mmCIF file of C-alpha atoms and ligand atoms in Angstrom:
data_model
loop_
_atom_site.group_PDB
_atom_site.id
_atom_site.type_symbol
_atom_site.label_atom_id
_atom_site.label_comp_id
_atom_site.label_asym_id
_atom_site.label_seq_id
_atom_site.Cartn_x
_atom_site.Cartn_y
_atom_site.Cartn_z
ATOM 1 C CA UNK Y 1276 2.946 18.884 17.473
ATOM 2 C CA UNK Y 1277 1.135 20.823 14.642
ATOM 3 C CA UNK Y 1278 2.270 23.728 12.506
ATOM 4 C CA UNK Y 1279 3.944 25.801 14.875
ATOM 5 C CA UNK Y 1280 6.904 26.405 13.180
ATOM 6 C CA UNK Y 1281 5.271 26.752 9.484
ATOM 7 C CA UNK Y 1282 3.401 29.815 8.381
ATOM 8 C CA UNK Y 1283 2.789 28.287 5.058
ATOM 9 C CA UNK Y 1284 -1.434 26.741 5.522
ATOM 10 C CA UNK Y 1285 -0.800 24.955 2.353
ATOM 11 C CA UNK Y 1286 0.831 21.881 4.085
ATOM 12 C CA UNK Y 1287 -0.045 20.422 7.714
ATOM 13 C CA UNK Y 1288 2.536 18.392 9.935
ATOM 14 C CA UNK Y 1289 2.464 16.148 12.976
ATOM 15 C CA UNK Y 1290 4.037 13.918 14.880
ATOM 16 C CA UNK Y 1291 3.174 10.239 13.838
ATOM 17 C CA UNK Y 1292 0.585 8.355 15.831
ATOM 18 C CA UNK Y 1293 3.056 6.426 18.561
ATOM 19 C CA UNK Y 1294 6.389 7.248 16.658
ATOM 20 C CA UNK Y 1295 7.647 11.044 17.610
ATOM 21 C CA UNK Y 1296 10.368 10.112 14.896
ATOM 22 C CA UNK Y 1297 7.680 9.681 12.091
ATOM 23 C CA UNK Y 1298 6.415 13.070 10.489
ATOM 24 C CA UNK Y 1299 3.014 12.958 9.350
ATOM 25 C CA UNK Y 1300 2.506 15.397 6.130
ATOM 26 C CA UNK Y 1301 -0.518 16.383 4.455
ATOM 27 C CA UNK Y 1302 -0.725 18.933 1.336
ATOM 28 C CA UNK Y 1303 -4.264 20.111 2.100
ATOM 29 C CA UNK Y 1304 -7.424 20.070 -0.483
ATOM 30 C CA UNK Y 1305 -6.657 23.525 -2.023
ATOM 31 C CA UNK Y 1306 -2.790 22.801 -2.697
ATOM 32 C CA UNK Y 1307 -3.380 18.856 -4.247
ATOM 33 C CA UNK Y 1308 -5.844 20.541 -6.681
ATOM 34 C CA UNK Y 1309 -3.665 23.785 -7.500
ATOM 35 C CA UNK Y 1310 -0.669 20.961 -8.185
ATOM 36 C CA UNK Y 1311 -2.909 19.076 -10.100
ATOM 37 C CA UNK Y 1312 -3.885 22.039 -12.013
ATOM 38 C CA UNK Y 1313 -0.039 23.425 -12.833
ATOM 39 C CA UNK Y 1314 1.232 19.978 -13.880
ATOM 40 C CA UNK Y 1315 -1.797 18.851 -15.502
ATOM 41 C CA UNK Y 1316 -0.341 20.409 -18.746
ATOM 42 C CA UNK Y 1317 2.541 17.807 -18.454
ATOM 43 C CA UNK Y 1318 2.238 13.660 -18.889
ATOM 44 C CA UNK Y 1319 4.587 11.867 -17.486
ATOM 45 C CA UNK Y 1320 7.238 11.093 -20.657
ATOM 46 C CA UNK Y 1321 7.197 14.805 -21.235
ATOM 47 C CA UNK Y 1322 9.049 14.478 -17.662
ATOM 48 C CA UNK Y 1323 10.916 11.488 -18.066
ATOM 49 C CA UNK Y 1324 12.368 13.034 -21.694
ATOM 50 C CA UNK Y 1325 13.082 16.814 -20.494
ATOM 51 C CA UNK Y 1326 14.990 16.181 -16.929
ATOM 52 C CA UNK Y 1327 14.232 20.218 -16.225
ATOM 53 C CA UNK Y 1328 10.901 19.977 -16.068
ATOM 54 C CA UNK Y 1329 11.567 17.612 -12.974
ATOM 55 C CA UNK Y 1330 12.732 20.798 -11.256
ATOM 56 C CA UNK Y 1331 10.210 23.158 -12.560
ATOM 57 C CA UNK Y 1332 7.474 20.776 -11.328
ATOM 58 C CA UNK Y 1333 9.526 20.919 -7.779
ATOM 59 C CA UNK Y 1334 9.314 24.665 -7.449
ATOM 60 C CA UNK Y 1335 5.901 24.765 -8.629
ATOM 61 C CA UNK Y 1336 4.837 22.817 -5.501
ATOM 62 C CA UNK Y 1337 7.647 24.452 -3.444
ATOM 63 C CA UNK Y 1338 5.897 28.121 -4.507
ATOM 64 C CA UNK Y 1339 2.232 26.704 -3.509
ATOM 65 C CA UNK Y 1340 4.005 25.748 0.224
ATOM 66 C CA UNK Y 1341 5.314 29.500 0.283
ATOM 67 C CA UNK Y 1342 8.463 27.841 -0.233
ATOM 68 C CA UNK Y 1343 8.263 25.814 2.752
ATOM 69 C CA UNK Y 1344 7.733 22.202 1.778
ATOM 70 C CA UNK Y 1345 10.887 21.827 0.416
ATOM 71 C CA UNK Y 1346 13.062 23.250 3.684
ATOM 72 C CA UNK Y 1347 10.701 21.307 5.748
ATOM 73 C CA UNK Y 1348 11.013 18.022 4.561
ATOM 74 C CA UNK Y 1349 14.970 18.379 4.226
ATOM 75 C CA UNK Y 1350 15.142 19.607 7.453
ATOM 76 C CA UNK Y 1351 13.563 16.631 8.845
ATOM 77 C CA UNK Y 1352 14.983 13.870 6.656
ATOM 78 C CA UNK Y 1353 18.609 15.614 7.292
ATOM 79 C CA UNK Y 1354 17.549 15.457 11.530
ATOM 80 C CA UNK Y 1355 19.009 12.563 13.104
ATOM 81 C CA UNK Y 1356 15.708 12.579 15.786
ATOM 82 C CA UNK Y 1357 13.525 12.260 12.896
ATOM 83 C CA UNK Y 1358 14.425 11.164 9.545
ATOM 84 C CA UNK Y 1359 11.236 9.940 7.931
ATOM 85 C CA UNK Y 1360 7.864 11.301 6.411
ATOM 86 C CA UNK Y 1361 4.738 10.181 5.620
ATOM 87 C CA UNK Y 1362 3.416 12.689 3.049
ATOM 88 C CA UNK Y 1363 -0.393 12.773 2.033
ATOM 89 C CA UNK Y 1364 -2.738 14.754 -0.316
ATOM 90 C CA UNK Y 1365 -6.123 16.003 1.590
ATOM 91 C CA UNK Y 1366 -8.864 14.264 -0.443
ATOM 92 C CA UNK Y 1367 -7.000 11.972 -2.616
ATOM 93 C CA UNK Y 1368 -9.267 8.813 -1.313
ATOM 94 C CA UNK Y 1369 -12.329 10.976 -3.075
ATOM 95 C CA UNK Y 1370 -10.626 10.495 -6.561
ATOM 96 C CA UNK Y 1371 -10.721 7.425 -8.922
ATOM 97 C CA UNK Y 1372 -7.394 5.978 -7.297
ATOM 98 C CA UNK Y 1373 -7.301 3.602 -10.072
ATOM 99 C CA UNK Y 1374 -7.648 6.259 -13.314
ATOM 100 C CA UNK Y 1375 -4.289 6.686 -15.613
ATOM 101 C CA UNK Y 1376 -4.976 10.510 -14.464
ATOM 102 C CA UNK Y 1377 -4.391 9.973 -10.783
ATOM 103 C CA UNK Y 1378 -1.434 7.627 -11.283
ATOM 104 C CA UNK Y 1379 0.280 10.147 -13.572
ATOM 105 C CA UNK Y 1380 -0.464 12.632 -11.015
ATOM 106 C CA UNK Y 1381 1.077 10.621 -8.326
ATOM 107 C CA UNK Y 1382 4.052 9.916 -10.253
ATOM 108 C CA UNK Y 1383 4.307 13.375 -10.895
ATOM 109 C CA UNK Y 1384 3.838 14.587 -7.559
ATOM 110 C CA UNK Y 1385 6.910 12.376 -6.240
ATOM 111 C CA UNK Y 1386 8.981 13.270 -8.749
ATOM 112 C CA UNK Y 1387 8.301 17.000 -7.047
ATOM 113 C CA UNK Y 1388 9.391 15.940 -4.020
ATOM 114 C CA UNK Y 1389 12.044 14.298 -4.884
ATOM 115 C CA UNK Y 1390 13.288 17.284 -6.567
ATOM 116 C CA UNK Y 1391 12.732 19.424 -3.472
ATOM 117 C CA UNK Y 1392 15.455 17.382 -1.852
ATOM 118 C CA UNK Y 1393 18.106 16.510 -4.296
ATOM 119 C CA UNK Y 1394 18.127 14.137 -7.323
ATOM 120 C CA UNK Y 1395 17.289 10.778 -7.955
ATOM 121 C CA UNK Y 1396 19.670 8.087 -8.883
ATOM 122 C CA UNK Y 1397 19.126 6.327 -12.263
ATOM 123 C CA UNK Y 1398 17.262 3.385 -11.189
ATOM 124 C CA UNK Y 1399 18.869 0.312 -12.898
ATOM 125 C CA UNK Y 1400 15.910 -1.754 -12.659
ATOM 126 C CA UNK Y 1401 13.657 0.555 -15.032
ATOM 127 C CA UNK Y 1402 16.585 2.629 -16.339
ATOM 128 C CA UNK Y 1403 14.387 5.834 -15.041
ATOM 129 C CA UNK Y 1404 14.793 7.817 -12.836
ATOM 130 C CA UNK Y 1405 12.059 5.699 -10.791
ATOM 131 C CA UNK Y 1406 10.632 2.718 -10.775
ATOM 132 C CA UNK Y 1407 7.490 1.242 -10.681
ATOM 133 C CA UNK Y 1408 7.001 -2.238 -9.462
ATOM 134 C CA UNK Y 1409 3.667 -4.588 -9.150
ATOM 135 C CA UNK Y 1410 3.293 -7.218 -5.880
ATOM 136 C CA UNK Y 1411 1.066 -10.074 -7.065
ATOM 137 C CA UNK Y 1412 -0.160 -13.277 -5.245
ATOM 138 C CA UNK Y 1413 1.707 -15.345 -7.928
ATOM 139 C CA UNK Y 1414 5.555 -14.334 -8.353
ATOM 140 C CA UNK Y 1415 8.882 -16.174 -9.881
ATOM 141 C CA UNK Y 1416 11.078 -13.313 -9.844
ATOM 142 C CA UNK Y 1417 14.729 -12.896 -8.179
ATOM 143 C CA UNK Y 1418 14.279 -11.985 -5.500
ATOM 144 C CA UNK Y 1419 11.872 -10.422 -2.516
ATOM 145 C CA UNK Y 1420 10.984 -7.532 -3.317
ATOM 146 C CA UNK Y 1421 7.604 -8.972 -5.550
ATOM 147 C CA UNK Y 1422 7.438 -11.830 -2.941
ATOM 148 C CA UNK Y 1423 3.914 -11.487 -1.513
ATOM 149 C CA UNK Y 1424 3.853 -14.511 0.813
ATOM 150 C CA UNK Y 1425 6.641 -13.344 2.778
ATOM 151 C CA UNK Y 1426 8.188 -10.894 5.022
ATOM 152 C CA UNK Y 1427 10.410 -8.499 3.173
ATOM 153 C CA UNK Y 1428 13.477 -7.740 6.008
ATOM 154 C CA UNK Y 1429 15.038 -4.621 7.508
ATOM 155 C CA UNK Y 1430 17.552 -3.308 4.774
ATOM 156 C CA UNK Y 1431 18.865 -0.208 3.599
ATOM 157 C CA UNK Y 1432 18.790 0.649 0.206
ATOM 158 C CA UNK Y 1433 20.940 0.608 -2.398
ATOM 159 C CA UNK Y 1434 24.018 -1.350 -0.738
ATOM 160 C CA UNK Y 1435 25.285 -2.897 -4.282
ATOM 161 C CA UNK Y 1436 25.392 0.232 -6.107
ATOM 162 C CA UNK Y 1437 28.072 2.878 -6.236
ATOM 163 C CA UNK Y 1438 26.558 5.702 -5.893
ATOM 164 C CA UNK Y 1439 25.583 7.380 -2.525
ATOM 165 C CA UNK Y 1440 22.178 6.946 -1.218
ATOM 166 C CA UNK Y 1441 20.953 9.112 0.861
ATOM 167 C CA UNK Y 1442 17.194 8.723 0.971
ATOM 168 C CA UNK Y 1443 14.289 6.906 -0.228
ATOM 169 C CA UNK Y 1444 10.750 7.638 -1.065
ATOM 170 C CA UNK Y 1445 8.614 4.921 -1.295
ATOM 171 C CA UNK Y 1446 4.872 4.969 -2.645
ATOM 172 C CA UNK Y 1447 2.188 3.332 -2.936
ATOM 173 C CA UNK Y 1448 0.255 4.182 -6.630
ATOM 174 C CA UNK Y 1449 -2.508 1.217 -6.589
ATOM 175 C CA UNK Y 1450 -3.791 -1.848 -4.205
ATOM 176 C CA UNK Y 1451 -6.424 -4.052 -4.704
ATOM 177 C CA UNK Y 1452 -7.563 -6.760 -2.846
ATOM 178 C CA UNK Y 1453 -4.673 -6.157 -0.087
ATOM 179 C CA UNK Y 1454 -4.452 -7.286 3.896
ATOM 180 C CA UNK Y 1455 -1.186 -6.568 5.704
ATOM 181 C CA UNK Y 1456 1.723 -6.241 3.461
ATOM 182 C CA UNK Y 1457 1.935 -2.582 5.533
ATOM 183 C CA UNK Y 1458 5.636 -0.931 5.431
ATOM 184 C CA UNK Y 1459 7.961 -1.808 8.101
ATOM 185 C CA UNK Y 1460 10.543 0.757 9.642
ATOM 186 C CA UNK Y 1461 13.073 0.827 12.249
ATOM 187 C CA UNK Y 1462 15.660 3.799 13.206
ATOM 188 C CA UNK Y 1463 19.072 2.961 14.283
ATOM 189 C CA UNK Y 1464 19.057 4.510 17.294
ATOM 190 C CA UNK Y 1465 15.927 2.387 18.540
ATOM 191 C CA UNK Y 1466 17.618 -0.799 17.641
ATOM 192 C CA UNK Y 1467 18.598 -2.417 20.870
ATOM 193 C CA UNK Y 1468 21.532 -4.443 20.170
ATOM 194 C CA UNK Y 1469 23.149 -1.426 17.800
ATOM 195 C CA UNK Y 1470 26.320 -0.961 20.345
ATOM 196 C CA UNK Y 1471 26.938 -4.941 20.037
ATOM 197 C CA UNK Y 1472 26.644 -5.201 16.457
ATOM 198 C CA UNK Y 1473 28.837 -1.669 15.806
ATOM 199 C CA UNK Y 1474 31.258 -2.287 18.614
ATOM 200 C CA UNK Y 1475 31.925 -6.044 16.918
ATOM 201 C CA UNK Y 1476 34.741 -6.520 14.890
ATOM 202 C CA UNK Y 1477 33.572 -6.999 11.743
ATOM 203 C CA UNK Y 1478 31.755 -3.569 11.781
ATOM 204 C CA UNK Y 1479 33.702 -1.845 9.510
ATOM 205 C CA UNK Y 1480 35.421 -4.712 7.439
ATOM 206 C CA UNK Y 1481 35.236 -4.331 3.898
ATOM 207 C CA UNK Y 1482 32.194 -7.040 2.488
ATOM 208 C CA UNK Y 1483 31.353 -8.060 -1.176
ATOM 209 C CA UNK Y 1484 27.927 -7.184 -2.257
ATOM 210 C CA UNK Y 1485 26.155 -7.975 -5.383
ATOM 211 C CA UNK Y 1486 22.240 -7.985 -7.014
ATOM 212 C CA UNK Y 1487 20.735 -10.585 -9.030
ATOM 213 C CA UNK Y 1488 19.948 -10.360 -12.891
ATOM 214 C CA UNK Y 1489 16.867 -8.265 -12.389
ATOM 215 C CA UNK Y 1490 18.615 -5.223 -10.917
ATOM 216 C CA UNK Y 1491 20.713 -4.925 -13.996
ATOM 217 C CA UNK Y 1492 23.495 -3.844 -12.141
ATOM 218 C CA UNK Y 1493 26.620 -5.795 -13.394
ATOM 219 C CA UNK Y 1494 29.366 -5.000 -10.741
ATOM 220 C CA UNK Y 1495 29.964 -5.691 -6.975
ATOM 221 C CA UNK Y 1496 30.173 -3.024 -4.972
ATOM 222 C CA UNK Y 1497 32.732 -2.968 -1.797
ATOM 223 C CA UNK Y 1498 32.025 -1.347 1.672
ATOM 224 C CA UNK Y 1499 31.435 -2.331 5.373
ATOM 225 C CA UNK Y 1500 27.998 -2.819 7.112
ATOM 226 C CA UNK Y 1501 28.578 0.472 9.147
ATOM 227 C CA UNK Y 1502 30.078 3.370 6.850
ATOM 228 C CA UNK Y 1503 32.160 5.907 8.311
ATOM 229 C CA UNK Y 1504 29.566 7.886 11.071
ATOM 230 C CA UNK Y 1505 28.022 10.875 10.269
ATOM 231 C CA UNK Y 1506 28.655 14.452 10.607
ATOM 232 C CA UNK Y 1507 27.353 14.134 14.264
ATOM 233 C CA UNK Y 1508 29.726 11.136 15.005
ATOM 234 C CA UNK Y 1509 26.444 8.528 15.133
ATOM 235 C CA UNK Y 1510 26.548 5.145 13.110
ATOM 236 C CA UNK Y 1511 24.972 5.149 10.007
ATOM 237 C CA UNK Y 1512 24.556 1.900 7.929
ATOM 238 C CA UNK Y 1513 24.053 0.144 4.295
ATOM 239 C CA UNK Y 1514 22.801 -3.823 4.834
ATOM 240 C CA UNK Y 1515 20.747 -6.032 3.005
ATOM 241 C CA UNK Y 1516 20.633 -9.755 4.091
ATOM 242 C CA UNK Y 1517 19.640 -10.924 0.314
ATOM 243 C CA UNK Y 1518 22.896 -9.414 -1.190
ATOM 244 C CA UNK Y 1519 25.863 -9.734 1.223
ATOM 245 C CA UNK Y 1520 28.376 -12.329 0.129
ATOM 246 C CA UNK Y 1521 30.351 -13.268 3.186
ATOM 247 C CA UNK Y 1522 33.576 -15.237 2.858
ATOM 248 C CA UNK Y 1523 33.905 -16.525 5.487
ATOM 249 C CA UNK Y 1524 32.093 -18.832 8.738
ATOM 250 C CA UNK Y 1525 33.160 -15.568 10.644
ATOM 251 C CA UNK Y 1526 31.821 -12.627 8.309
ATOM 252 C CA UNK Y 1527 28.436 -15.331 7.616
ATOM 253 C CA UNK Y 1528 28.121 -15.601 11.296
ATOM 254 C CA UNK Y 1529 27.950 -12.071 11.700
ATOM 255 C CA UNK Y 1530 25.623 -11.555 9.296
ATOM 256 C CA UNK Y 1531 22.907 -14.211 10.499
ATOM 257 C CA UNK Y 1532 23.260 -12.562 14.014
ATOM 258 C CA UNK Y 1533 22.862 -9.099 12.493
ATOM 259 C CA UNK Y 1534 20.165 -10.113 10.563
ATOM 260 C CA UNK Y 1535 18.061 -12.248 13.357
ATOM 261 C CA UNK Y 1536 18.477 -9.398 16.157
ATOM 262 C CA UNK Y 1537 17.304 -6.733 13.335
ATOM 263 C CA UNK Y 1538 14.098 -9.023 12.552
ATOM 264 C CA UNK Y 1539 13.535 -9.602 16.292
ATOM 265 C CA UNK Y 1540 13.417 -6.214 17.459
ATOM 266 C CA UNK Y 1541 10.350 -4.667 19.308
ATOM 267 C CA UNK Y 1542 10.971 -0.903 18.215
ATOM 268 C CA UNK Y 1543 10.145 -2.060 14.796
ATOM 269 C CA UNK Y 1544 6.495 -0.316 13.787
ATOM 270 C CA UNK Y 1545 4.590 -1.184 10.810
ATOM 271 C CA UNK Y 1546 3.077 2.128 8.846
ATOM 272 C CA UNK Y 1547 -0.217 1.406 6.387
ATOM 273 C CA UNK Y 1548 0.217 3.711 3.031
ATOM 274 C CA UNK Y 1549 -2.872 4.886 1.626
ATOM 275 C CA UNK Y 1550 -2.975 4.883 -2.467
ATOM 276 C CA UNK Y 1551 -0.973 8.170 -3.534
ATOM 277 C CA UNK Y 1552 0.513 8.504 -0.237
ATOM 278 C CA UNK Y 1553 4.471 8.127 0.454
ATOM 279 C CA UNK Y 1554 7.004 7.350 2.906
ATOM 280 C CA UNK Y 1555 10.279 9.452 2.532
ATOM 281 C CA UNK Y 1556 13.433 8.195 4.502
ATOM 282 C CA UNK Y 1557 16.983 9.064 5.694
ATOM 283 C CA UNK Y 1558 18.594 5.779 4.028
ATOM 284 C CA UNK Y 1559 21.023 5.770 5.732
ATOM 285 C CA UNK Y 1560 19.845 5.839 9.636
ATOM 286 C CA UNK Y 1561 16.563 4.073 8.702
ATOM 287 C CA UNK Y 1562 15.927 0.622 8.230
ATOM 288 C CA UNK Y 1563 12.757 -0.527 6.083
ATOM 289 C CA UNK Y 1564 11.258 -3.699 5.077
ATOM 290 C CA UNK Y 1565 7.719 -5.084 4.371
ATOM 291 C CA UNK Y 1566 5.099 -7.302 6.392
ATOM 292 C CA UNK Y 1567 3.607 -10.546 4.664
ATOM 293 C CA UNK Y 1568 0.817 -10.227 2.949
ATOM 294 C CA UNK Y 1569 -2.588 -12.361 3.216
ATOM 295 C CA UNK Y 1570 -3.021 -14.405 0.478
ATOM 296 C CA UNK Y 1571 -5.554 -13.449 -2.381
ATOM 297 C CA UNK Y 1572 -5.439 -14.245 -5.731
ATOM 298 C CA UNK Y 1573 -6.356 -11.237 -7.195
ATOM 299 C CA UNK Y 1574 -4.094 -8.904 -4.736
ATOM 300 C CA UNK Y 1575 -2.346 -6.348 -7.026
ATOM 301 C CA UNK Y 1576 -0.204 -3.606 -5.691
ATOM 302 C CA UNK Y 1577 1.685 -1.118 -7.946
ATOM 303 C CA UNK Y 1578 4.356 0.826 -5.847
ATOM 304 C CA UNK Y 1579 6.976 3.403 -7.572
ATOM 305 C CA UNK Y 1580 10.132 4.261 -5.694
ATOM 306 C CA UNK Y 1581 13.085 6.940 -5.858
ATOM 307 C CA UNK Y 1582 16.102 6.632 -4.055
ATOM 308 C CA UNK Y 1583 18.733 9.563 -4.431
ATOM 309 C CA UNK Y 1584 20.489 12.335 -2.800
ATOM 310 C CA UNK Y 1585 20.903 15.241 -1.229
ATOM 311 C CA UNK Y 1586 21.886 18.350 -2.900
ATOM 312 C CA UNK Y 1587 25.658 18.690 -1.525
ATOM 313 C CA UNK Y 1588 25.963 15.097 -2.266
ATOM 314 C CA UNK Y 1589 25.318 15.744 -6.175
ATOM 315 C CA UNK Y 1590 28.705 15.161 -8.127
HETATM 316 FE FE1 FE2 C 1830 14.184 -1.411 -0.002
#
C-alpha cells in the first residue's frame, strides 16, 4: 500500500513489512529539515514551561503535511484493523544521533505528534508531560522497565492510573552498544486464546492495581482486565502482570494463565526502532512489551515516552 489516499508528498505510508496492521511512516528529507528549521527557534523548557507552544509546534508540522499528518495518524490509531505506527524522519541516520541538537529535536518532534492526536497525560514518573528513561547493563530499580537482562511482557499502559489512556508513543532518542532489546507488539484480535480469557469469569471483575515507589503514583486504581468494549462492541483491555494484586487463588490463577498464554503467543512480532524513530499505539487494543537484551557493559539506551488521549476524551 503506498500513498494512495494522501495527496500531501511531505509524508510517505506503508504497510509494515509482514504486519498489514503496522503502518510504516516516514516524514521525507525536505519536511524533517523544514521542522527542524520552524522549531529550531524553541529548546525544549521553552516547551515544557509554555504548554501552547506544544500545539503551535503540532500545527506547524500538521501545515508542512498539508494538514494531513495529523488526520492520518488518528485515523489509523482510532481503526480497529490497524492501530499502530511506526513514524520515521528521511535522513535522520545522516545526523549526529548522539548531539543535544538532535535529541531536542526528537523530543520536540514527538511532542508534535502527540499534539496532533490529543494530549498527553502528566507523566508521574518525571512529572512532565513525558518521560525520558535510560536502559543500562547494570540496574537496581523497581521494577522492569530499566531491566536489561530480561524480557519486558505484553502490558498495556497505564493500568494503575486514573486517567484514560488511550495511546502510547514510544521512542527511541539514543542506543549504544545494543543487540536485541527490539519492541514487542501484539493486537488483540491476533491473540489466540482472547475468546477464553474474555469469555472467563473473571473478565470483567473489579481487580486492585498499584505501582511501586518509582512511579510516584500514591493510589490504587480499580477496574477489570477487559473494560467495557468499544464503540464497535470488540474487547479492549488494561493488564500489566507486574502490578495486578489478586486476592485470591482464583483471581491469581487467572492472572498466571492470562499472563503465560499472552507470552506464548506466535502472532507476537518484534519491531527494531531506529534512533529518532517512534512507535505510536492504540493502548487500549495493543499489547507491547520488550525483548531481552544481549549483555554489554557499556549498552546505553535513552527512550522518551507519552501516553495520553484522544481529543473527545480530554476532560
Ligand atoms: Fe509499557
Amino acid at each position: 500500500m503506498t500513498n494512495s489516499s494522501l495527496n500531501s508528498q511531505a509524508f510517505s505510508q506503508e504497510t509494515g513489512l509482514n504486519q498489514p496492521r503496522l503502518k510504516v511512516v516516514t516524514l521525507t528529507k525536505d519536511t524533517t529539515e523544514k521542522f527542524l528549521n520552524v522549531v529550531k527557534k524553541f529548546n525544549v523548557q521553552a516547551i515544557e514551561y509554555k504548554p501552547f507552544l506544544r500545539f503551535y509546534i503540532a500545527n506547524c508540522l500538521n501545515e508542512l503535511t498539508d494538514n494531513e499528518l495529523g488526520t492520518f495518524l488518528i485515523n489509523n490509531l482510532q481503526n480497529r484493523e490497524t492501530g499502530a505506527i511506526l513514524l520515521e524522519c528521511e535522513g535522520a541516520s545522516e545526523k549526529d544521533t548522539k548531539s543535544e541538537d538532535f535529541i531536542d529535536f526528537n523530543i520536540l518532534l514527538s511532542t508534535a505528534v502527540s499534539h496532533l492526536i490529543g494530549l498527553p497525560n502528566l507523566d508521574s514518573m518525571s512529572g512532565k508531560f513525558y518521560a525520558r528513561f535510560s536502559v543500562r547493563n547494570e540496574d537496581n530499580s523497581d521494577s522492569y522497565l530499566r531491566q536489561a537482562h530480561r524480557r519486558m511482557e505484553l502490558h498495556n499502559d497505564g493500568t494503575y492510573v486514573q486517567e484514560k489512556t488511550d495511546w502510547v508513543i514510544m521512542q527511541k532518542i539514543i542506543e549504544s552498544n545494543v543487540e536485541g532489546g527490539e519492541s514487542l507488539l501484539l493486537h488483540l484480535d491476533d491473540w489466540t486464546d482472547l475468546q477464553k480469557f474474555y469469555e472467563h469469569p473473571l473478565a470483567k471483575e473489579n481487580l486492585h492495581w498499584s505501582s511501586p515507589s518509582s512511579k510516584n503514583v500514591h493510589y490504587k486504581t480499580t477496574h477489570p482486565i477487559f473494560l467495557d468494549e468499544n464503540k464497535d462492541g470488540k474487547p479492549i483491555m488494561s493488564y500489566i502482570d507486574q502490578f495486578a494484586e489478586p486476592k485470591n487463588m482464583e483471581q491469581g490463577l487467572y492472572l498466571y494463565e492470562l499472563g503465560e498464554s499472552l507470552e506464548n503467543d506466535n502472532a507476537t512480532y518484534s519491531v527494531k526502532l531506529n534512533e529518532g524513530s517512534m512507535l505510536i499505539i492504540n493502548n487500549y487494543f495493543w499489547l507491547h512489551g520488550r525483548d531481552k537484551f544481549t549483555a554489554n557493559k557499556n549498552l546505553h539506551r535513552e527512550l522518551l515516552r507519552q501516553r495520553g488521549v484522544f481529543a473527545e476524551n480530554i476532560n
